[in-house]
PDB file of C-alpha atoms in Angstrom:
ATOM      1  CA  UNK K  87     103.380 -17.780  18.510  1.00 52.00           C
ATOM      2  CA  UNK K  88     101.985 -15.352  20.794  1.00 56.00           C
ATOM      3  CA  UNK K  89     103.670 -17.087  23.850  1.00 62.00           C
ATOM      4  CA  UNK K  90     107.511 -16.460  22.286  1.00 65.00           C
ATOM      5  CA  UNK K  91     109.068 -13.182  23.419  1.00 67.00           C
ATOM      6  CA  UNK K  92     110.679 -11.293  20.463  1.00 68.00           C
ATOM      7  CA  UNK K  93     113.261  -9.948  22.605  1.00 70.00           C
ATOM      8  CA  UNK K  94     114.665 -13.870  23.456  1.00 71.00           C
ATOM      9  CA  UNK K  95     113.725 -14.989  20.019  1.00 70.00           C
ATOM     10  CA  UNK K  96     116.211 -16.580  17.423  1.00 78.00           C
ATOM     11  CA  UNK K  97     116.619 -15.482  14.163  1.00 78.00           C
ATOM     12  CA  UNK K  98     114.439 -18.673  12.899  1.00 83.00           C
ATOM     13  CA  UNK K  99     112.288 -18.205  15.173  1.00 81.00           C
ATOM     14  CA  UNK K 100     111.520 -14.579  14.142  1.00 80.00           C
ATOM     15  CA  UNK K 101     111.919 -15.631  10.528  1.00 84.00           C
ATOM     16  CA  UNK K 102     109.094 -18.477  10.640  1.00 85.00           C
ATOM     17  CA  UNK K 103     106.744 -15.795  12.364  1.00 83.00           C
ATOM     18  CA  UNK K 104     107.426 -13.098   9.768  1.00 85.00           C
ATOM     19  CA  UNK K 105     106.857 -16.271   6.691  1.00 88.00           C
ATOM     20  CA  UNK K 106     103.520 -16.619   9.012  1.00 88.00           C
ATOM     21  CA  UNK K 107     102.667 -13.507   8.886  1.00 88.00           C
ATOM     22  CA  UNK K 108     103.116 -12.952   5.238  1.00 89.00           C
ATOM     23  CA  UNK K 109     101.192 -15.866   4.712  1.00 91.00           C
ATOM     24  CA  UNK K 110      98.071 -15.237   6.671  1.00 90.00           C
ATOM     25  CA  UNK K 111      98.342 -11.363   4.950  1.00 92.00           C
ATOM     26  CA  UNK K 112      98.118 -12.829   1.345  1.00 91.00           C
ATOM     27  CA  UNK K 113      95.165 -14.944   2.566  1.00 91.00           C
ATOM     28  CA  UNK K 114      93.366 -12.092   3.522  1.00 91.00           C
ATOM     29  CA  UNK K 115      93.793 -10.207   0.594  1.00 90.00           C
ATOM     30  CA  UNK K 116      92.824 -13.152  -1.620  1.00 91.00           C
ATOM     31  CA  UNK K 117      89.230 -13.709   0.220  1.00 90.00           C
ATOM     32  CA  UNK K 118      88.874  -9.812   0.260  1.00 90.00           C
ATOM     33  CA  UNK K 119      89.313 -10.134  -3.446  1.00 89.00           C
ATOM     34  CA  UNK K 120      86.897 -12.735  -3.712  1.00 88.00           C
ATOM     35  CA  UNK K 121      84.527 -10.995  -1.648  1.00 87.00           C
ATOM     36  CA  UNK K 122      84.828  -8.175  -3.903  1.00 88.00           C
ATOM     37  CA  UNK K 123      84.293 -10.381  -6.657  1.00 88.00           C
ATOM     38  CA  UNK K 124      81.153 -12.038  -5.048  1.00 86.00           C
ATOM     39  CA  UNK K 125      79.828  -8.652  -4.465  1.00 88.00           C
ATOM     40  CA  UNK K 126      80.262  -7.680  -8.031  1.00 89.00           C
ATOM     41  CA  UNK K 127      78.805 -11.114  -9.127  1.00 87.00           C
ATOM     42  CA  UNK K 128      76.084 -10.109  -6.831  1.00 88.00           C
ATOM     43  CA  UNK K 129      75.400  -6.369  -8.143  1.00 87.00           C
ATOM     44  CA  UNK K 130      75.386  -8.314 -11.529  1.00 88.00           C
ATOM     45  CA  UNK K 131      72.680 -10.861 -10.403  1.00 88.00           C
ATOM     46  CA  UNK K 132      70.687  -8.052  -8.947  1.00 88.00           C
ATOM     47  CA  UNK K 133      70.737  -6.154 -12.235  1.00 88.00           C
ATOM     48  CA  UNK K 134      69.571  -9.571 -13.836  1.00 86.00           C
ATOM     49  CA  UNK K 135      66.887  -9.827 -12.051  1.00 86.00           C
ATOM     50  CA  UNK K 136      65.926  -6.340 -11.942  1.00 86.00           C
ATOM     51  CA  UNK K 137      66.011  -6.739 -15.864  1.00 87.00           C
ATOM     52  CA  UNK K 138      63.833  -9.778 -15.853  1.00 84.00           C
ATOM     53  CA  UNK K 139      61.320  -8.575 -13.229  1.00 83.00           C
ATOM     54  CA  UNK K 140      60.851  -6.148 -15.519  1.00 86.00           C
ATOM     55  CA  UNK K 141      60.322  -8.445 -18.428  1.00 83.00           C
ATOM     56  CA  UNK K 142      58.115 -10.655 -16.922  1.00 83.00           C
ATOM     57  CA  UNK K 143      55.904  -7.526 -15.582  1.00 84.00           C
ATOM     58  CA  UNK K 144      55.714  -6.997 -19.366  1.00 84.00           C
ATOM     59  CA  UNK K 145      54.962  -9.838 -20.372  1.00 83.00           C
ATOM     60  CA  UNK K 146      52.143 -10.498 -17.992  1.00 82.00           C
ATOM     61  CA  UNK K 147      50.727  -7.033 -19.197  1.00 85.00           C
ATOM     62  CA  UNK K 148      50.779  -8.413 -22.652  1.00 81.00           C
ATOM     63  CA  UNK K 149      49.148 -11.764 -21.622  1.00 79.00           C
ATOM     64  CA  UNK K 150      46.348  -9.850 -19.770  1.00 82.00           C
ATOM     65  CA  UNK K 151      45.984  -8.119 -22.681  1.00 85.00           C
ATOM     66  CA  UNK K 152      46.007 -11.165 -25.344  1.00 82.00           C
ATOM     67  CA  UNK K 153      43.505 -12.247 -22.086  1.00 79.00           C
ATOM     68  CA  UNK K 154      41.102  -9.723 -22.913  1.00 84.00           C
ATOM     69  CA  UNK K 155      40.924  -9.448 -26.221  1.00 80.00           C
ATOM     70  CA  UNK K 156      40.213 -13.302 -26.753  1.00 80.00           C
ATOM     71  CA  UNK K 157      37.602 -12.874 -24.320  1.00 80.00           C
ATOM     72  CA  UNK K 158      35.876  -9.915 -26.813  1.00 82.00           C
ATOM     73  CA  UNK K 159      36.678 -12.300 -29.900  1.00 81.00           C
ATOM     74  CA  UNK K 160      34.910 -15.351 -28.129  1.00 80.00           C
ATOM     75  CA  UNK K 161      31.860 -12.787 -27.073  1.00 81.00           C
ATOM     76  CA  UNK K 162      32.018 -11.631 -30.524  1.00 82.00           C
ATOM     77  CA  UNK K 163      31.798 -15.263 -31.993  1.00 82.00           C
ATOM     78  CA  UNK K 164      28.965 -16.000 -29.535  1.00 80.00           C
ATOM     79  CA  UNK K 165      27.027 -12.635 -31.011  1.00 82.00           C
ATOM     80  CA  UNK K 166      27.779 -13.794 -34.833  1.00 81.00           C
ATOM     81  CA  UNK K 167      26.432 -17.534 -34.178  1.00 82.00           C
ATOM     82  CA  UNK K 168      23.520 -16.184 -32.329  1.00 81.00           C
ATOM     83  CA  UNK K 169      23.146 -13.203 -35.389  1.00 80.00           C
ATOM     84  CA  UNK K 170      23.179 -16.244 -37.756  1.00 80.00           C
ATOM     85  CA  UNK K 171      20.738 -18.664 -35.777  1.00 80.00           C
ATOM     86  CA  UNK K 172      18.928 -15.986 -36.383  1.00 81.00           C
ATOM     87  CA  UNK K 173      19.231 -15.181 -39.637  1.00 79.00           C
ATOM     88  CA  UNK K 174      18.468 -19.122 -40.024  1.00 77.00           C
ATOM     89  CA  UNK K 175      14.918 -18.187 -38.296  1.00 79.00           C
ATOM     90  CA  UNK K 176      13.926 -15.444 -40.722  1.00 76.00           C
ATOM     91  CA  UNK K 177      14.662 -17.706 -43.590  1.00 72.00           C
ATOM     92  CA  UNK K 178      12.565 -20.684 -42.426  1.00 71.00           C
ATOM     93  CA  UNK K 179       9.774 -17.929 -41.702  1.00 74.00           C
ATOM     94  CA  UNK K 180      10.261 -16.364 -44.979  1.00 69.00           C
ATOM     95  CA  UNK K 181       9.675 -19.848 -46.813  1.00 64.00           C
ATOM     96  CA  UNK K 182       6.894 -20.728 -44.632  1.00 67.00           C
ATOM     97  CA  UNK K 183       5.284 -17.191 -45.059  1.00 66.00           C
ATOM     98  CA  UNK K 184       5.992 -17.359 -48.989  1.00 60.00           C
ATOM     99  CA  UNK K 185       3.953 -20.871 -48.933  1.00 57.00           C
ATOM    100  CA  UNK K 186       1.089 -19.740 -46.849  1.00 59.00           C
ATOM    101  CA  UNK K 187       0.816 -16.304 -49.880  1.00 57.00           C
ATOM    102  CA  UNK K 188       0.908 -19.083 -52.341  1.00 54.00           C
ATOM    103  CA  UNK K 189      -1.751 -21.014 -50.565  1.00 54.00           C
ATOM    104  CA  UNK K 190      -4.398 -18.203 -50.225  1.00 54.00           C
ATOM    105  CA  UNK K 191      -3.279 -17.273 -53.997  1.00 48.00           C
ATOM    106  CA  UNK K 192      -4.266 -20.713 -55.352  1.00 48.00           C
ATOM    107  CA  UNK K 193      -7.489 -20.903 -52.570  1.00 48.00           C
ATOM    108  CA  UNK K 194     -10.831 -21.998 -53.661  1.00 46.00           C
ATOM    109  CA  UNK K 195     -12.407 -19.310 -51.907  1.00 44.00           C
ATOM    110  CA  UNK K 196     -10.403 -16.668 -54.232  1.00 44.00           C
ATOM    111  CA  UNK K 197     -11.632 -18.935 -57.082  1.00 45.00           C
ATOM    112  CA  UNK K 198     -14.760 -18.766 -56.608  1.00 43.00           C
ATOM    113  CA  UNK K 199     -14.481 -14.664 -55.864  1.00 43.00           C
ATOM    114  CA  UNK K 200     -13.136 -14.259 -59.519  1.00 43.00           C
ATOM    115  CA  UNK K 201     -14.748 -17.097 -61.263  1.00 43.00           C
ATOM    116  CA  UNK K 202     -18.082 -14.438 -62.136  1.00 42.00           C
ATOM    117  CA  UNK K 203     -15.654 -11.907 -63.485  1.00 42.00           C
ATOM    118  CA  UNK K 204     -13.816 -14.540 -65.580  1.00 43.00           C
ATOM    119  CA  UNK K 205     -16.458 -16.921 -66.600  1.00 40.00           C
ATOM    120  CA  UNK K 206     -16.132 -15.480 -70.155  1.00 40.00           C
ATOM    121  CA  UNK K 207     -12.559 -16.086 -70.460  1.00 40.00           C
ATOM    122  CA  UNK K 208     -13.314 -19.684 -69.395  1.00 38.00           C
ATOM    123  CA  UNK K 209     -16.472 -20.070 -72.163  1.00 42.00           C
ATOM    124  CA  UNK K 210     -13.913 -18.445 -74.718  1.00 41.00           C
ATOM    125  CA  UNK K 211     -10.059 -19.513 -73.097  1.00 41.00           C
ATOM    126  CA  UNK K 212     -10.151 -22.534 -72.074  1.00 41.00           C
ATOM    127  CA  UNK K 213      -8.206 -22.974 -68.695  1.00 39.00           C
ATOM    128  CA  UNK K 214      -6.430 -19.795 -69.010  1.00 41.00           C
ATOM    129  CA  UNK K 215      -8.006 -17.927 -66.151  1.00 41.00           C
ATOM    130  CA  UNK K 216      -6.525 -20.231 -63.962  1.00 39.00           C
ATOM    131  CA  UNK K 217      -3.752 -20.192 -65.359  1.00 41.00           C
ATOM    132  CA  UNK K 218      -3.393 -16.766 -65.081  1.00 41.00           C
ATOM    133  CA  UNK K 219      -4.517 -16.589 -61.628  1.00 39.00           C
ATOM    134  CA  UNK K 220      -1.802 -19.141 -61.174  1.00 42.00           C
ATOM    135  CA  UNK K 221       0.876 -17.373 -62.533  1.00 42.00           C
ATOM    136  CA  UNK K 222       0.131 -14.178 -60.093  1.00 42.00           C
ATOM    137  CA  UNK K 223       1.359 -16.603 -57.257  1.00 44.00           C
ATOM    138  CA  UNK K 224       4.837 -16.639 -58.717  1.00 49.00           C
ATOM    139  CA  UNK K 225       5.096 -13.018 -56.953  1.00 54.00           C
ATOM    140  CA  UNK K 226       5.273 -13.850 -52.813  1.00 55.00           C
ATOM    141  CA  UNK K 227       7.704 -16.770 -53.998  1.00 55.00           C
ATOM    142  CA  UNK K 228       9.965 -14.625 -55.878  1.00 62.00           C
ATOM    143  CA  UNK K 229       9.609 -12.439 -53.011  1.00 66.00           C
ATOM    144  CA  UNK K 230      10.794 -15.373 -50.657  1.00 59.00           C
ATOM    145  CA  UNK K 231      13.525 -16.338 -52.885  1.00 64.00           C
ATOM    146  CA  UNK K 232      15.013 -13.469 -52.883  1.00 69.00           C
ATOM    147  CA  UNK K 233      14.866 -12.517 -49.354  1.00 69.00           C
ATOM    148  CA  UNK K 234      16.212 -16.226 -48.880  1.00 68.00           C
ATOM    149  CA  UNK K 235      19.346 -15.858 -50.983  1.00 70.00           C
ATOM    150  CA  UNK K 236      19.884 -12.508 -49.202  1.00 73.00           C
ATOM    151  CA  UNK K 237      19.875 -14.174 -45.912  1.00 68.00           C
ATOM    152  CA  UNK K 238      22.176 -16.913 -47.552  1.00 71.00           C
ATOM    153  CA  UNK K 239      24.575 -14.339 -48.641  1.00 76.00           C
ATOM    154  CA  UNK K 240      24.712 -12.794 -44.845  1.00 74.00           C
ATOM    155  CA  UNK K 241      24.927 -15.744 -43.076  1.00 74.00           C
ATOM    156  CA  UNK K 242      28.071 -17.170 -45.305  1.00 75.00           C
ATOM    157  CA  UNK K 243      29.279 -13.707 -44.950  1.00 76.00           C
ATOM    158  CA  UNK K 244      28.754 -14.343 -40.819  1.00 75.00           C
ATOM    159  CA  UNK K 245      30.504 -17.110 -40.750  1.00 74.00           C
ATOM    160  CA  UNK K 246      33.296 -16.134 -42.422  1.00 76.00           C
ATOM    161  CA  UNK K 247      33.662 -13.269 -40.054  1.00 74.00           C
ATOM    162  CA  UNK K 248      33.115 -16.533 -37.581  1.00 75.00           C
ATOM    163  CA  UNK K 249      36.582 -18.362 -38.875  1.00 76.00           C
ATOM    164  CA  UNK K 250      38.917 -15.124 -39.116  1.00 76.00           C
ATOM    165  CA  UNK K 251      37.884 -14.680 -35.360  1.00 75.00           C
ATOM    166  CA  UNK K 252      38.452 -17.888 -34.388  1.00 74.00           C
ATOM    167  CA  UNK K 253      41.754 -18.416 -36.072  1.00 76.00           C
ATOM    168  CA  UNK K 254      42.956 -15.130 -34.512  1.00 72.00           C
ATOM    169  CA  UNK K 255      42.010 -16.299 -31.448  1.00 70.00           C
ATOM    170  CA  UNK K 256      43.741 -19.437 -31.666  1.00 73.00           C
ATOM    171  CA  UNK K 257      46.892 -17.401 -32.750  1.00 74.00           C
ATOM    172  CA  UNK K 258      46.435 -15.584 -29.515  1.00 69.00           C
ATOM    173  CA  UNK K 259      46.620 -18.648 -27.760  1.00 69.00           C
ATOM    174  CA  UNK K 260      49.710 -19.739 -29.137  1.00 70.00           C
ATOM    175  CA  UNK K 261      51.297 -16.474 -28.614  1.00 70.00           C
ATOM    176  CA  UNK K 262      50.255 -15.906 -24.777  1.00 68.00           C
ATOM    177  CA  UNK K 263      51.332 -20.333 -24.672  1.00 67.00           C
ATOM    178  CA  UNK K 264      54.905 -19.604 -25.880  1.00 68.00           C
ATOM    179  CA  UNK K 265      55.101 -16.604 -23.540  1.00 66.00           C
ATOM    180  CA  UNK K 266      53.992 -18.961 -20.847  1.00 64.00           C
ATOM    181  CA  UNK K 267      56.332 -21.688 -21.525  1.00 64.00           C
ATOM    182  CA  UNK K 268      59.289 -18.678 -21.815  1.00 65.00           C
ATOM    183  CA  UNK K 269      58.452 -17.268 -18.720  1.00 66.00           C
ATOM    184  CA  UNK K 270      58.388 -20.756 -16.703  1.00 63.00           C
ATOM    185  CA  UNK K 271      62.132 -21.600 -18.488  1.00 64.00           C
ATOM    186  CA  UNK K 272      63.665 -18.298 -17.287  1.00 66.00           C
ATOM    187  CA  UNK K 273      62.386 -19.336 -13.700  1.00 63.00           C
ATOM    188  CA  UNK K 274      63.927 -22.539 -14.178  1.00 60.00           C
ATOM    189  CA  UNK K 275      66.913 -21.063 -14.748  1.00 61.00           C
ATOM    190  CA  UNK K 276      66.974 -18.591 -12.150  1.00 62.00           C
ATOM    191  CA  UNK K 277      66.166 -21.597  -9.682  1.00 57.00           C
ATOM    192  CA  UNK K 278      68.990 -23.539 -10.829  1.00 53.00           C
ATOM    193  CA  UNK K 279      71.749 -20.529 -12.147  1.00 51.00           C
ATOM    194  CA  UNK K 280      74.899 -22.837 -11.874  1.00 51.00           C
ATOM    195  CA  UNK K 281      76.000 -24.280 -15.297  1.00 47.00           C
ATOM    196  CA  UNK K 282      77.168 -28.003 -16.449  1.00 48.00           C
ATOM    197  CA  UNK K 283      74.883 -31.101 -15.174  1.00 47.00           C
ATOM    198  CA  UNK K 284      72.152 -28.329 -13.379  1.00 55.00           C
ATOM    199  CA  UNK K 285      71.829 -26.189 -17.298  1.00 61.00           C
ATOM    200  CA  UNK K 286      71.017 -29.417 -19.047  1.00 65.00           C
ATOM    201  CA  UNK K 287      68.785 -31.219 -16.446  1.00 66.00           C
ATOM    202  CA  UNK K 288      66.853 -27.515 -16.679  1.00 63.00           C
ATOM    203  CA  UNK K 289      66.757 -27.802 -20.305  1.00 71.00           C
ATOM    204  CA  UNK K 290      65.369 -31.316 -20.101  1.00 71.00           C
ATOM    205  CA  UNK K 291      62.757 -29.991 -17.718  1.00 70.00           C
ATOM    206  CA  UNK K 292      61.915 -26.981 -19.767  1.00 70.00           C
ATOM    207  CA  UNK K 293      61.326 -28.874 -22.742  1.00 74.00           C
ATOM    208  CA  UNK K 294      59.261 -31.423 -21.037  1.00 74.00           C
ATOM    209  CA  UNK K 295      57.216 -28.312 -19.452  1.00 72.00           C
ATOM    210  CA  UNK K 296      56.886 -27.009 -23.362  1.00 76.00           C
ATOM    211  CA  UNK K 297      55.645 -30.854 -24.579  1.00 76.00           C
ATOM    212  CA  UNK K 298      52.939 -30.845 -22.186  1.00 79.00           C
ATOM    213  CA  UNK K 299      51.541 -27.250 -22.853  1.00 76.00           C
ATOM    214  CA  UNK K 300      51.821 -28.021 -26.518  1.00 78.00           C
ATOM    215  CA  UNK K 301      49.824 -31.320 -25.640  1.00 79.00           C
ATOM    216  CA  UNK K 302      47.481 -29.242 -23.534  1.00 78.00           C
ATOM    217  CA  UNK K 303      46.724 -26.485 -26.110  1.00 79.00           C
ATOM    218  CA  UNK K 304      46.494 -29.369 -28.906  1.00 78.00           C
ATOM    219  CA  UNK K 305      43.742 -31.105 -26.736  1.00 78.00           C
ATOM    220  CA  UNK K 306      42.235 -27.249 -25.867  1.00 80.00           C
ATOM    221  CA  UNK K 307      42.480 -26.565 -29.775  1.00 80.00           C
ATOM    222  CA  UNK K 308      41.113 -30.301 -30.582  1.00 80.00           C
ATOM    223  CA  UNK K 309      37.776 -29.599 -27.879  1.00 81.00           C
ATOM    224  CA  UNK K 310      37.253 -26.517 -29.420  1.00 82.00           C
ATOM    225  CA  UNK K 311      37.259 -28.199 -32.979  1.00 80.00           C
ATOM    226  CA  UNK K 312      34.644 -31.023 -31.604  1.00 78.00           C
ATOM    227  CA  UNK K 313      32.568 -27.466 -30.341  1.00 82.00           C
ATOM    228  CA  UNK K 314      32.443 -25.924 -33.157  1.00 80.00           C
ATOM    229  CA  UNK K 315      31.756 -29.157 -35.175  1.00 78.00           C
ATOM    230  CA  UNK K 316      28.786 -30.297 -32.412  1.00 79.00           C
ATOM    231  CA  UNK K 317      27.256 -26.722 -33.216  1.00 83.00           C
ATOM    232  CA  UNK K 318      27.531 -26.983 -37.394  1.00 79.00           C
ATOM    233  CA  UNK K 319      25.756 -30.776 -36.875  1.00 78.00           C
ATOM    234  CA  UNK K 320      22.783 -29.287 -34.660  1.00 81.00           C
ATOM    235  CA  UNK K 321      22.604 -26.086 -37.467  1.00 80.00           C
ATOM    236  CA  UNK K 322      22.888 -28.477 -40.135  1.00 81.00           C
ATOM    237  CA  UNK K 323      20.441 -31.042 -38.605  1.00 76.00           C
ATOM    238  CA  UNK K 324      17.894 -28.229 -37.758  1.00 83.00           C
ATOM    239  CA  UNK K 325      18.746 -26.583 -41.231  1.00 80.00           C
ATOM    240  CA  UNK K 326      17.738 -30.361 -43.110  1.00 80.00           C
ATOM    241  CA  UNK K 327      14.716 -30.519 -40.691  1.00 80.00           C
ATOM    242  CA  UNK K 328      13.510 -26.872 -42.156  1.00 82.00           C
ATOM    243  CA  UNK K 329      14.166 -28.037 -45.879  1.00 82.00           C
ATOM    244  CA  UNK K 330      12.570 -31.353 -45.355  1.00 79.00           C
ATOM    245  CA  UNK K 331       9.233 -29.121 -43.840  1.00 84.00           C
ATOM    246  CA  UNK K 332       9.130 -26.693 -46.698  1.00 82.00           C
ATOM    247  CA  UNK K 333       9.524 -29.529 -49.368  1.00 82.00           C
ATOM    248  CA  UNK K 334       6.634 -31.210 -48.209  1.00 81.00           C
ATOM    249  CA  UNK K 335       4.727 -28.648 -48.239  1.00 85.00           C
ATOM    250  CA  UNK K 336       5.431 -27.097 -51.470  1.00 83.00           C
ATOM    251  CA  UNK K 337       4.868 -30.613 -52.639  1.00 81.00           C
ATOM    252  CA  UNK K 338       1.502 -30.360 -51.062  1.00 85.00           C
ATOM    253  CA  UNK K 339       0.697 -27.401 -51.987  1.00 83.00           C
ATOM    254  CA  UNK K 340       1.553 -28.354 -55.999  1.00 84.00           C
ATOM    255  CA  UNK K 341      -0.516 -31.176 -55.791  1.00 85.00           C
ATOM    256  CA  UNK K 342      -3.675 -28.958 -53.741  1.00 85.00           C
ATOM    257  CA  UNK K 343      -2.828 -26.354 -56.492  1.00 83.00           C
ATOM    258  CA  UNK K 344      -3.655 -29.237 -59.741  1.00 83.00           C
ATOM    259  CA  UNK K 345      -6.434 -30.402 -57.994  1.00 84.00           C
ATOM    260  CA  UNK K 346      -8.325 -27.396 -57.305  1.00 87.00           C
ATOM    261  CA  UNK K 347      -7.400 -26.281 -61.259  1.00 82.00           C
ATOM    262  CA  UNK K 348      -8.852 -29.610 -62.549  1.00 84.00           C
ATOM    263  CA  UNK K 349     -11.668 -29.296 -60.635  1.00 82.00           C
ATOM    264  CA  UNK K 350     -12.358 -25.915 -61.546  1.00 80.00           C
ATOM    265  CA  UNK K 351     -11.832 -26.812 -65.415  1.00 79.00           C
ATOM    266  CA  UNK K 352     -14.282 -29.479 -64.435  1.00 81.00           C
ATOM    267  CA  UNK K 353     -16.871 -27.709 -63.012  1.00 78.00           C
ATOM    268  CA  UNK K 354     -16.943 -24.975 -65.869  1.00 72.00           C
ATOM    269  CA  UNK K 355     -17.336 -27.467 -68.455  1.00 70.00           C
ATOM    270  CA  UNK K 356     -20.109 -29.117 -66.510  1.00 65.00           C
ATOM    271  CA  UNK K 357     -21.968 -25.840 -65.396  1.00 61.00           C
ATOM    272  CA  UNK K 358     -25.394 -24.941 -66.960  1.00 57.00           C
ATOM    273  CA  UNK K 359     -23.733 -21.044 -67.859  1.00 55.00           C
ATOM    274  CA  UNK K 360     -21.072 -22.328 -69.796  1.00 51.00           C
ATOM    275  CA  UNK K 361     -23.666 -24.768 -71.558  1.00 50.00           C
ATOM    276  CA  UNK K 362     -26.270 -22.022 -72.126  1.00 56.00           C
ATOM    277  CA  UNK K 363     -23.096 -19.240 -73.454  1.00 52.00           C
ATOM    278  CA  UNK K 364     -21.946 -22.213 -75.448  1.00 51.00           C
ATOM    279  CA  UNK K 365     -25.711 -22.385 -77.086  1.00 51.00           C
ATOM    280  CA  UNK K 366     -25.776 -18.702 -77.605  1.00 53.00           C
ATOM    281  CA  UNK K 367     -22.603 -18.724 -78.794  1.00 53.00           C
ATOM    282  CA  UNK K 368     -23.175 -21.055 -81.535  1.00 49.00           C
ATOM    283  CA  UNK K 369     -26.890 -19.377 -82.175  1.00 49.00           C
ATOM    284  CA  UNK K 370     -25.600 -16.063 -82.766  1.00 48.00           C
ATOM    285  CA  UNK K 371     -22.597 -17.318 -84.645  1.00 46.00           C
ATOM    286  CA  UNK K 372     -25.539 -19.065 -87.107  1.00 46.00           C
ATOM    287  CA  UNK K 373     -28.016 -16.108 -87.176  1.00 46.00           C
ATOM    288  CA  UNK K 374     -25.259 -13.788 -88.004  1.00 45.00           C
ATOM    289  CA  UNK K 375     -25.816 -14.142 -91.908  1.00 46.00           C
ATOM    290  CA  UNK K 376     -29.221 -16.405 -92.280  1.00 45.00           C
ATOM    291  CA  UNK K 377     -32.144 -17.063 -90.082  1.00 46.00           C
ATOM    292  CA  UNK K 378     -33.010 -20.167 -88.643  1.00 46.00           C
ATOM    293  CA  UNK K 379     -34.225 -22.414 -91.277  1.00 45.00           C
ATOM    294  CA  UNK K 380     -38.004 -23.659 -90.057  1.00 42.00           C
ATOM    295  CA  UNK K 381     -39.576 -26.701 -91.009  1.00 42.00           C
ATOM    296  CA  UNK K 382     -43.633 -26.774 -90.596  1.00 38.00           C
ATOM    297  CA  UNK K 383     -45.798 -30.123 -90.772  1.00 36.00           C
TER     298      UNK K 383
END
């Protein structure tokens, strides 16, 4: 076309280079309309983005956040099981301490301190000064089984606090999990934008990405389960250990406590004092309202 001189040129030939022309002029204006549109289409996708930068930035503020404050409730578990381990201490010292006040209570060396003062009780009672020094051991138990149930009370009430924590924790979990799995589907999907066979092979993806995180937090939330179980079997087994202890020796110290009571009724009934207050007992009771009767040879 550009070797033809216009001024030689037919009228067909002049008319096939205008229909040229006019061809290669509505070309141009259809790609510089769809360059326009691309650029609009790309404003758009910049927006997009913009948009989700800024939703992601907030929702990795949030999971730092959830971050943090499951790291205070786990800190704050470990200070309640270590407040009721504790508590668990003081209880098995209480019982042991309210044992050893029974103990020197019922002691024959406190017996024997109060048998002069009560040896007419025991010429005229019977066996109730030990019983009564008995009965004044009742007070350090009563003292230990109250400060027992106390403990009881605040270590249920611990781990209570203990089970709210960890189920809000776990909730956290979840939350920040879901977040996780949304955050990896929207970069899915701005990896693969086009529609049709790429939209479902990124839904197929994205819900194969959310069955193994919901496999991974079920095995996370299953470990923590076996945890928390481990740690209630080695309380538990230290807690039966403690009871076993304290039964034996209560049952020791029952069966200490009726010996040393049948020995003492023993030994009053076989001392020469209570024989001799038994005689003048019996003499004065007689001479009271008669003398002696005598009999000569």
């Amino acid at each position: 076309m550009s070797g033809i001189n216009i001024n030689e040129a037919s009228k067909e030939e002049l008319v096939s280079i205008v229909r040229q022309l006019h061809q290669r002029l509505k070309d141009n204006a259809r790609r510089l309309a769809q360059s326009k549109e691309f650029e609009e289409q790309v404003a758009m996708l910049k927006r997009e983005l913009g948009e989700k930068n800024a939703a992601v930035t907030a929702l990795a503020e949030q999971n730092v956040m959830l971050s943090e404050q499951t790291a205070r409730n786990e800190e704050t578990i470990r200070e309640l099981i270590k407040q009721i381990e504790e508590l668990r201490d003081a209880e098995g010292r209480s019982a042991s301490e309210g044992a050893a006040a029974g103990m020197r209570v019922l002691s024959p060396r406190g017996q024997q301190r109060e048998q002069p003062s009560n040896s007419r009780t025991f010429g005229n009672g019977g066996v109730g000064g030990l019983g009564s020094a008995h009965g004044t051991g009742g007070d350090p138990a009563s003292t230990a089984a109250a400060t027992i149930k106390r403990q009881s009370e605040e270590i249920a009430e611990l781990e209570h606090k203990v089970r709210e924590l960890t189920e809000e924790n776990m909730f956290y979990s979840k939350v920040a999990a879901r977040r996780g799995a949304h955050e990896a589907r929207e970069a899915l999907r701005a990896l693969l934008p086009d529609k049709g066979a790429d939209s479902a092979e990124v839904e197929a993806v994205a819900s194969l990405h959310d069955r193994i995180r919901a496999l991974e937090d079920e095995g996370e939330t299953l470990r923590r389960m076996l945890r928390h179980q481990e740690q209630e079997k080695v309380g538990l087994s230290k807690e039966l250990n403690d009871l076993r202890e304290e039964l034996s020796q209560l049952e020791l110290d029952l069966v200490t406590s009726e010996r040393w009571k049948a020995e003492g009724v023993m030994n009053h009934c076989e001392s020469p004092a209570a024989l001799s207050l038994t005689l003048n007992d019996t003499s004065s009771t007689q001479g009271g309202d008669c003398p002696p009767s005598r009999t000569f040879a």
